[in-house]
Every structure is written in structure tokens, then in C-alpha cells.
Coordinates of C-alpha atoms and ligand atoms in Angstrom, one line a residue:
M7 CA 1.7 -10.7 -28.1
K8 CA -0.8 -8.6 -26.5
Y9 CA -3.8 -11.0 -26.8
Q10 CA -3.7 -14.9 -26.6
L11 CA -6.1 -16.6 -29.0
G12 CA -8.6 -19.1 -28.0
K13 CA -10.5 -19.3 -24.5
T14 CA -8.5 -16.5 -22.9
L15 CA -9.5 -14.0 -25.7
K16 CA -13.1 -14.2 -24.6
E17 CA -12.4 -12.0 -21.8
E18 CA -11.9 -9.2 -24.4
F19 CA -15.5 -9.8 -25.8
P20 CA -18.1 -8.7 -23.4
I21 CA -20.8 -10.9 -24.6
F22 CA -18.8 -13.8 -23.3
I23 CA -18.9 -12.3 -19.9
H24 CA -22.5 -11.5 -20.1
H25 CA -23.1 -15.3 -21.1
R26 CA -20.3 -17.1 -19.3
D27 CA -21.4 -20.6 -21.1
L28 CA -21.9 -19.3 -24.6
V29 CA -20.2 -21.3 -27.4
F30 CA -20.5 -19.2 -30.4
L31 CA -20.0 -21.0 -33.7
D32 CA -21.9 -18.7 -36.2
N33 CA -18.8 -16.7 -36.9
A34 CA -19.1 -17.1 -40.8
A35 CA -22.4 -15.2 -40.6
S36 CA -21.2 -12.5 -38.1
C37 CA -18.8 -12.4 -35.3
Q38 CA -18.8 -11.1 -31.9
K39 CA -17.3 -7.6 -31.0
P40 CA -14.2 -6.9 -28.7
K41 CA -14.7 -4.2 -25.9
V42 CA -12.1 -2.0 -27.8
V43 CA -14.7 -1.7 -30.9
L44 CA -17.6 -0.9 -28.3
E45 CA -15.4 1.6 -26.6
A46 CA -14.4 3.6 -29.8
M47 CA -18.0 3.9 -30.9
D48 CA -19.2 4.8 -27.5
K49 CA -16.4 7.5 -27.2
L50 CA -17.4 9.0 -30.5
Y51 CA -21.0 9.3 -29.5
R52 CA -20.1 10.7 -26.0
T53 CA -17.4 13.2 -27.1
S54 CA -17.4 14.1 -30.7
Y55 CA -20.4 13.1 -32.7
A56 CA -21.3 15.2 -35.6
N57 CA -21.7 14.6 -39.3
V58 CA -18.5 14.2 -41.3
H59 CA -17.1 16.3 -44.1
R60 CA -19.7 18.9 -43.7
G61 CA -18.9 21.1 -40.6
V62 CA -16.2 23.4 -39.9
Y63 CA -16.8 23.3 -36.0
S64 CA -14.6 21.5 -33.8
I65 CA -16.6 18.2 -33.2
S66 CA -17.3 17.8 -36.8
E67 CA -13.7 18.2 -37.6
A68 CA -12.8 15.6 -34.7
A69 CA -15.3 13.1 -36.2
T70 CA -14.2 13.5 -39.6
N71 CA -10.6 12.9 -38.4
M72 CA -11.6 9.8 -36.8
Y73 CA -13.5 8.6 -39.7
E74 CA -10.5 9.3 -42.0
E75 CA -8.2 7.6 -39.7
S76 CA -10.1 4.5 -40.2
R77 CA -9.8 4.6 -43.7
V78 CA -6.0 5.0 -43.4
M79 CA -6.1 1.9 -41.1
V80 CA -8.0 -0.1 -43.8
A81 CA -5.7 1.0 -46.5
K82 CA -2.6 -0.3 -44.5
F83 CA -4.4 -3.5 -43.3
I84 CA -5.0 -4.6 -47.0
N85 CA -2.0 -2.9 -48.3
A86 CA -3.6 -0.3 -50.7
K87 CA -1.5 2.0 -52.4
T88 CA -3.3 5.0 -51.0
E89 CA -6.5 5.5 -48.7
A90 CA -8.2 7.2 -51.7
E91 CA -8.8 3.5 -52.9
V92 CA -10.8 2.6 -49.8
I93 CA -14.6 3.4 -50.1
F94 CA -17.0 2.7 -47.2
T95 CA -20.2 1.0 -48.0
R96 CA -23.0 -0.6 -45.8
N97 CA -21.5 -4.1 -46.2
A98 CA -19.9 -6.5 -48.6
T99 CA -23.1 -7.0 -50.5
E100 CA -23.3 -3.4 -51.2
A101 CA -19.6 -3.2 -52.2
L102 CA -20.2 -6.2 -54.6
N103 CA -23.4 -4.7 -56.1
V104 CA -21.4 -1.4 -56.6
A105 CA -18.5 -3.3 -58.1
A106 CA -20.9 -5.3 -60.4
F107 CA -23.0 -2.4 -61.6
S108 CA -20.2 0.1 -62.2
V109 CA -17.9 -2.4 -64.0
A110 CA -20.8 -3.6 -66.2
E111 CA -21.2 -0.3 -67.5
L112 CA -17.7 -0.6 -69.1
L113 CA -18.6 -3.8 -70.9
Q114 CA -20.0 -4.5 -74.4
P115 CA -22.8 -6.9 -75.2
G116 CA -21.3 -10.7 -75.6
D117 CA -18.5 -10.0 -73.1
E118 CA -18.2 -12.8 -70.8
V119 CA -17.9 -12.7 -67.0
L120 CA -16.4 -15.7 -65.1
L121 CA -17.6 -16.6 -61.8
T122 CA -17.1 -19.8 -59.7
Q123 CA -19.7 -22.3 -58.4
L124 CA -18.7 -21.2 -54.9
E125 CA -20.0 -17.7 -55.0
H126 CA -22.3 -16.2 -52.5
H127 CA -25.6 -14.8 -53.6
A128 CA -24.2 -11.3 -53.2
S129 CA -21.3 -12.2 -55.8
L130 CA -23.4 -14.0 -58.1
V131 CA -26.9 -12.2 -58.4
P132 CA -25.5 -8.8 -59.1
W133 CA -23.8 -10.3 -62.2
Q134 CA -27.0 -12.1 -63.3
M135 CA -28.9 -8.8 -63.2
A136 CA -26.0 -7.0 -65.1
A137 CA -25.9 -9.8 -67.8
K138 CA -29.5 -9.4 -68.5
K139 CA -29.2 -5.4 -68.7
H140 CA -25.8 -5.5 -70.6
Q141 CA -26.3 -8.9 -72.6
L142 CA -23.3 -10.4 -71.1
K143 CA -22.5 -14.1 -70.9
L144 CA -21.9 -15.7 -67.4
N145 CA -19.3 -18.7 -67.4
F146 CA -18.5 -20.6 -63.9
I147 CA -15.4 -22.5 -62.8
P148 CA -17.0 -25.6 -61.7
V149 CA -16.3 -27.3 -58.2
N150 CA -15.5 -30.9 -57.7
S151 CA -17.2 -33.1 -55.1
E152 CA -14.7 -32.0 -52.5
G153 CA -15.8 -28.3 -52.8
R154 CA -12.5 -27.3 -54.6
L155 CA -12.4 -25.6 -57.9
E156 CA -11.7 -27.7 -60.9
L157 CA -8.8 -25.9 -62.7
E158 CA -7.8 -28.7 -65.3
N159 CA -9.4 -26.6 -68.1
I160 CA -9.0 -23.3 -66.9
D161 CA -6.9 -22.1 -69.9
K162 CA -10.0 -22.9 -72.1
I163 CA -12.3 -21.1 -69.6
I164 CA -10.3 -18.0 -69.4
T165 CA -10.0 -16.4 -72.9
P166 CA -9.8 -12.9 -74.3
R167 CA -13.6 -12.6 -74.3
T168 CA -13.4 -12.8 -70.4
K169 CA -13.7 -9.3 -69.2
V170 CA -14.5 -9.8 -65.7
L171 CA -13.4 -12.5 -63.1
A172 CA -15.5 -12.3 -60.0
I173 CA -14.5 -14.8 -57.3
T174 CA -14.8 -15.5 -53.7
A175 CA -11.5 -15.8 -51.7
M176 CA -13.1 -18.2 -49.3
S177 CA -16.5 -20.0 -49.6
N178 CA -18.8 -19.4 -47.0
V179 CA -20.2 -23.0 -47.3
T180 CA -17.2 -25.4 -47.7
G181 CA -14.7 -23.0 -46.3
T182 CA -12.6 -23.7 -49.5
V183 CA -9.9 -21.1 -50.1
T184 CA -9.7 -20.4 -53.8
E185 CA -6.4 -20.5 -55.8
L186 CA -6.2 -16.6 -56.4
D187 CA -2.4 -16.8 -57.0
V188 CA -3.1 -19.0 -60.1
L189 CA -6.3 -17.5 -61.3
I190 CA -5.7 -13.7 -61.0
P191 CA -2.5 -13.7 -63.2
K192 CA -4.3 -15.7 -65.9
A193 CA -7.3 -13.3 -65.8
K194 CA -5.1 -10.4 -65.7
A195 CA -3.2 -11.7 -68.8
A196 CA -6.5 -12.1 -70.6
G197 CA -7.2 -8.4 -69.8
A198 CA -10.0 -9.0 -67.3
I199 CA -11.0 -6.9 -64.2
V200 CA -10.8 -9.1 -61.2
I201 CA -13.1 -8.5 -58.2
I202 CA -12.5 -10.5 -55.1
D203 CA -15.3 -11.3 -52.5
A204 CA -13.3 -11.3 -49.4
A205 CA -16.2 -11.3 -47.1
Q206 CA -15.2 -14.7 -45.5
A207 CA -11.6 -14.5 -46.0
V208 CA -11.0 -11.2 -44.1
Q209 CA -11.5 -12.8 -40.9
H210 CA -9.2 -15.7 -41.5
L211 CA -6.5 -14.8 -44.1
P212 CA -3.9 -12.1 -44.6
L213 CA -5.1 -9.7 -47.4
D214 CA -2.7 -7.8 -49.5
V215 CA -4.5 -6.3 -52.5
Q216 CA -1.0 -5.3 -54.3
A217 CA 0.4 -8.7 -53.8
L218 CA -3.0 -10.5 -55.1
G219 CA -3.0 -8.1 -58.2
C220 CA -6.8 -7.8 -58.2
D221 CA -8.7 -4.7 -59.4
L222 CA -11.6 -4.6 -56.7
L223 CA -12.1 -6.3 -53.2
A224 CA -15.0 -6.2 -51.0
F225 CA -15.6 -7.1 -47.4
S226 CA -18.1 -6.3 -44.4
G227 CA -17.0 -5.0 -41.1
H228 CA -19.2 -7.2 -39.0
K229 CA -17.2 -10.3 -40.1
I230 CA -14.0 -8.9 -38.8
F231 CA -15.0 -8.1 -35.3
G232 CA -16.2 -4.6 -36.4
P233 CA -20.0 -3.4 -36.1
S234 CA -22.7 -4.1 -38.6
G235 CA -23.7 -1.4 -41.0
V236 CA -20.0 -0.9 -42.6
G237 CA -18.3 -2.5 -45.4
V238 CA -15.6 -1.9 -47.6
L239 CA -14.9 -1.7 -51.4
W240 CA -11.3 -1.3 -52.2
G241 CA -10.4 -0.5 -55.9
K242 CA -7.4 0.5 -57.9
L243 CA -7.5 4.3 -58.3
D244 CA -7.4 4.5 -62.0
L245 CA -10.4 2.1 -62.2
L246 CA -12.3 4.0 -59.5
Q247 CA -11.7 7.1 -61.6
K248 CA -13.2 5.5 -64.6
L249 CA -16.3 3.8 -63.0
E250 CA -19.8 5.4 -62.7
P251 CA -21.0 6.2 -59.3
F252 CA -23.7 3.9 -58.0
E253 CA -25.7 6.5 -55.8
Y254 CA -25.9 10.1 -56.1
G255 CA -26.3 13.0 -53.6
G256 CA -24.2 14.5 -50.7
N257 CA -20.5 14.4 -50.3
M258 CA -20.1 12.7 -53.7
I259 CA -21.2 15.8 -55.6
S260 CA -18.4 18.3 -56.6
E261 CA -20.5 21.1 -58.4
V262 CA -24.2 21.0 -59.1
S263 CA -26.6 23.3 -61.0
Y264 CA -30.3 22.7 -61.7
A265 CA -29.4 21.1 -65.0
T266 CA -26.2 19.0 -64.2
A267 CA -23.7 17.7 -61.6
S268 CA -20.1 16.9 -61.6
F269 CA -18.7 14.4 -59.1
A270 CA -16.0 14.4 -56.5
E271 CA -12.8 12.1 -57.0
P272 CA -12.6 8.7 -55.3
P273 CA -13.3 7.6 -52.4
A274 CA -15.9 10.4 -52.0
K275 CA -17.5 9.7 -55.6
F276 CA -18.7 6.5 -54.1
E277 CA -19.8 7.6 -50.7
A278 CA -23.2 9.3 -51.2
G279 CA -25.1 10.6 -48.2
T280 CA -24.2 10.4 -44.6
P281 CA -22.1 7.3 -44.2
P282 CA -22.1 4.9 -41.3
I283 CA -19.9 7.2 -39.1
A284 CA -19.8 5.3 -35.8
E285 CA -19.5 2.0 -37.7
V286 CA -16.5 3.3 -39.8
I287 CA -14.8 4.3 -36.4
G288 CA -15.7 1.0 -34.9
L289 CA -14.3 -0.8 -38.0
G290 CA -11.0 1.2 -37.3
A291 CA -10.7 -0.2 -33.9
A292 CA -11.6 -3.7 -35.0
I293 CA -8.7 -3.6 -37.6
K294 CA -6.3 -2.3 -34.9
F295 CA -7.3 -5.0 -32.8
V296 CA -6.8 -7.7 -35.5
Q297 CA -3.5 -6.0 -36.4
E298 CA -2.2 -6.2 -32.8
I299 CA -2.9 -10.1 -33.0
G300 CA -1.3 -10.4 -36.5
S301 CA -2.9 -12.2 -39.6
E302 CA 0.0 -14.7 -39.4
A303 CA -0.7 -15.6 -35.8
I304 CA -4.6 -16.0 -36.7
L305 CA -3.7 -18.2 -39.8
E306 CA -1.5 -20.4 -37.7
Y307 CA -4.1 -20.7 -34.8
E308 CA -7.0 -21.2 -37.0
N309 CA -5.0 -24.0 -39.1
D310 CA -4.6 -26.1 -35.9
L311 CA -8.3 -25.5 -34.8
T312 CA -9.4 -26.6 -38.3
A313 CA -7.4 -29.7 -38.4
Y314 CA -8.8 -30.6 -34.9
G315 CA -12.2 -29.8 -35.9
L316 CA -11.9 -32.0 -39.1
E317 CA -10.5 -34.9 -37.0
Q318 CA -13.3 -34.8 -34.4
L319 CA -16.1 -34.3 -36.8
K320 CA -15.0 -37.2 -38.8
K321 CA -15.6 -39.3 -35.8
V322 CA -19.5 -38.4 -35.5
P323 CA -21.5 -41.2 -37.0
G324 CA -23.3 -40.6 -40.0
L325 CA -22.1 -36.9 -40.6
R326 CA -21.0 -36.0 -44.0
L327 CA -18.7 -32.8 -43.9
I328 CA -18.7 -30.8 -46.9
G329 CA -15.5 -29.2 -48.3
P330 CA -11.8 -30.0 -48.6
A331 CA -10.1 -32.5 -46.2
D332 CA -6.9 -30.7 -46.0
Q333 CA -7.0 -27.9 -43.4
H334 CA -4.5 -25.8 -45.5
L335 CA -7.0 -25.6 -48.3
R336 CA -9.8 -24.5 -46.3
G337 CA -11.0 -22.0 -43.5
P338 CA -12.6 -23.2 -40.1
V339 CA -16.2 -23.2 -41.7
F340 CA -17.7 -26.5 -41.5
A341 CA -20.9 -27.3 -43.3
F342 CA -22.3 -30.8 -42.9
V343 CA -25.4 -33.0 -43.3
M344 CA -26.2 -36.0 -40.9
E345 CA -27.9 -38.9 -42.5
G346 CA -31.6 -39.2 -41.8
V347 CA -31.9 -35.5 -40.3
H348 CA -33.0 -32.3 -41.6
P349 CA -30.3 -29.7 -41.3
H350 CA -32.9 -27.3 -39.7
D351 CA -33.5 -29.9 -37.0
I352 CA -29.7 -30.1 -36.1
A353 CA -29.7 -26.2 -36.1
S354 CA -32.5 -26.1 -33.7
I355 CA -31.2 -28.6 -31.4
L356 CA -27.6 -26.9 -31.6
D357 CA -29.5 -23.6 -31.0
G358 CA -28.0 -22.3 -33.7
G359 CA -28.8 -22.3 -44.0
H360 CA -26.6 -19.7 -45.5
C361 CA -26.6 -18.1 -48.6
A362 CA -25.4 -20.4 -51.7
M363 CA -28.4 -22.2 -53.0
P364 CA -27.0 -23.5 -56.3
L365 CA -24.0 -24.7 -54.6
H366 CA -26.1 -26.9 -52.4
K367 CA -27.7 -28.2 -55.5
R368 CA -24.2 -29.0 -56.9
F369 CA -23.7 -31.2 -53.7
G370 CA -27.1 -32.9 -54.4
I371 CA -28.5 -31.6 -50.9
P372 CA -31.3 -29.2 -50.0
A373 CA -29.2 -27.4 -47.3
T374 CA -26.4 -27.9 -44.8
T375 CA -26.0 -27.0 -41.2
R376 CA -22.8 -24.9 -40.6
A377 CA -20.5 -24.4 -37.7
S378 CA -17.8 -21.8 -38.1
F379 CA -15.0 -20.9 -35.7
T380 CA -12.7 -17.9 -35.1
I381 CA -10.0 -16.8 -32.8
Y382 CA -12.0 -16.9 -29.7
N383 CA -13.0 -20.5 -30.0
S384 CA -11.0 -23.4 -29.0
E385 CA -10.7 -27.2 -28.8
E386 CA -13.3 -27.1 -26.0
D387 CA -15.9 -25.3 -28.5
V388 CA -15.2 -28.3 -31.0
G389 CA -15.9 -30.6 -28.2
A390 CA -19.3 -28.9 -27.3
L391 CA -20.2 -29.1 -31.1
V392 CA -19.5 -32.8 -31.4
A393 CA -21.4 -33.5 -28.1
G394 CA -24.4 -31.4 -29.6
L395 CA -24.2 -33.5 -32.8
N396 CA -24.2 -36.7 -30.9
K397 CA -27.1 -35.5 -29.0
A398 CA -28.9 -34.4 -32.1
R399 CA -28.3 -37.9 -33.6
Q400 CA -29.7 -39.7 -30.5
L401 CA -32.6 -37.7 -30.6
L402 CA -33.4 -37.5 -34.3
V403 CA -32.1 -40.7 -35.6
M404 CA -31.8 -43.5 -33.0
Ligands
PLP508 C1 -18.7 -15.2 -49.2 C2 -19.5 -14.0 -48.7 N1 -19.8 -13.0 -49.6 C3 -20.8 -12.1 -49.3 C4 -21.2 -12.1 -48.2 C5 -22.2 -10.8 -47.8 O1 -21.9 -10.3 -46.7 P1 -22.9 -9.1 -46.1 O2 -24.1 -9.9 -45.7 O3 -22.1 -8.7 -44.8 O4 -23.2 -8.1 -47.1 C6 -21.2 -13.1 -47.3 C7 -22.0 -13.0 -45.9 O5 -22.3 -14.1 -45.5 C8 -20.4 -14.1 -47.6 O6 -20.1 -15.1 -46.7

């Protein structure tokens, strides 16, 4: 393997060279950037920067080629049938808003949309708005006290009235990996459109849209070692062709008169205005970096680190960990509360909330502190977290 995971990998990330002692445990919010990403963006700006899809001069063509190469890389990374299925957005939130807005236009009053109690606000709130506008009914797959989906009654919850299943692949709070292999076939058999929020999962799990059998899938570049400002909405081509565009203008127009306009085919149909050019190219470099490591190697490394994290965190007195106890059912995202201490106080001692308010209510707690690990973290970083928590306990409880 070209890269070794853990502490050694920090050498590939300039921020860890700038801050030699930095223990970065907020990877669920955003992760650090390897030098290959910074170099790809820098190279574009220094050698070939121009707007894409507009100019017929050489640097515009070079920039367009680099931009489109990233699309091909994303398509291969998630095993899309064709790169025309890959739409670049600003982030996962925008991708999920486009998906909800456009899919809702196909629905009828009374249609049901099924979500889970684990959803991030970006997956939940666009459907609340769409439900108001189109008179839809929102249903929720419940979670149990361990943070796992309760699937006992799933065949009663998914019915022919279920027109959409919108579900996270991994919770940003509990780290729970959801049972997409069970739920997607059931939703498809009922005739529903399946939308996956892969914003957390993309950093940790292999994603194969054809094997999953979903219709739309969203993620952000910044959570897979790419820059902020770019996200991806993947969709099955025939569905994308049916969906209404979300924004109008620029390259998404095919023909326009003062009275009317017609739209380009996907993906251009969903990429209005000047896109995040350098960010898309940086995302391409991030995906190449992850592919050189390999999704299976990442999964294996992080499973071991998750198991170690669970074992060590259990030893911290007064700490209540939220989420599944088995490392195979979760990612390396640890939300917790410490008896008698406000989560914000722990966070400030660790120098370090997150967006899923209804889920915190479900667990009967106002907020949690979260530590999240990735490929450059190691057992030493788990040790640093445990030491920080013990210090917080001493200062705030004892
Ligand atoms: C599960 C999940 N979905 C969606 C999002 C939204 O991602 P972004 O803020 O990059 O749009 C996040 C970000 O934390 C997330 O964890």
C-alpha cells in the first residue's frame, strides 16, 4: 500500500506538520486535507484557471477537462453507471435539498415519506418543508436506546403509500450504520424512491450505488478529505431526467428566449451558474487519495480503532456512550455525556454539539459531546481523549 494508516499518515497532511501536537477528533464535522488536494487546487490556480464549459481557449479547455475528470473519478468511486449521473453541488446539505425539492414535485397530496429518527437536519428539514408544500405525510423508523433502528415492524411501516425513503447511511451522532441492505429492497418493492444521506458514511464505508440499489445519494467533499464548498448528488439517470431543476441559469440552460427556456441534460441540468471549479478538482484528488488507500483497508483499520475506542471510553468513570456497543454496527464516531457535566464544558476543556436535535430528545439529553476518528488517528489519539476526559472530570465533577 502507498500509504500507511494511523500516525504515519499525518505526514501527508500539512496541518499536522504545522501543529505537531494536534490531536484532531472532529472528523465527523470536517476532516483535514492531504497535500495532494492542496497541490491539485494550487496547480489549477497557477497554471490553468478559467471558467469551465464556456471558453474555447486552451486554459478554459484544460480547466474543463480537469473538472470533468473529477466527475469520472467520483462516478468510478461510487460505481455509478455513467458520469452523467454525478452532479456537483455546494455540499451534502444542498444535494439533499435538491433531492427533496425535486422528488417532492413528483408526489401527490397524502403520499408518505419515510425517514429515520437518526436523520441529520439536512435530511429531515427539507422533507418537513416539502411536506407542508405538497401535503405529504412524514413517518419515522424509530431508534432504540442503543441508537439502532427498530426494524421489528418495518413491514407495517413501509407500505404502498410510501413514496420516498430518505435515510442516512451512518448517523453523525451515534455512528450507527443503518441496515440499507434490508431497507432499500423493501422500499423499492413498495415502489418508493430511495435517497441516501452518505455525508458521514463516505469517509468510512465503501459505497456502491448499483449494489445498494438506491435512486439518489448525497455527500460532501470536505468529509472525505476534499475541500469545503463542493458536494455530490448522484442520481439514476432516468430519474434525473424526470426531475425538476432546483436552480436556473448558466450552463443548465439549453435554449432560451425572452418568453421561455429549455434545459440541458443531466448533469448540467442541475449545475446552474459557475460551479466550485477548484473545489471539484480538489475533490477529485481527495478521491484518488482514498482509492489509493482502498475502502476495505479503511474499514478494517477503523473497525479496530472503533473497538479500541469503545473499550477505552467505557473505562472513563461517569461517561455514558451513545450508540451501538458493537464496532461492526457503527463508525468511529463517539457521542457521549458525562454525569454532572454540561457537554459544552467538556468540549471547551477538550478544546474541541452537532446537528440532530430531535435525536438528542429521543435519548433524553439536551446535547452530547462528540469525538470522531478517521484514518490519520491512532490509539495514541484515543489515549489523549481519555486523558482529556479524566481531566475534565477532575475539574468539573470532583
Ligand atoms: C449525516 C449528515 N448529513 C448531512 C450533513 C450535512 O453536510 P454539510 O454540512 O457538508 O452539507 C452532515 C454534516 O455534518 C452529516 O453528518
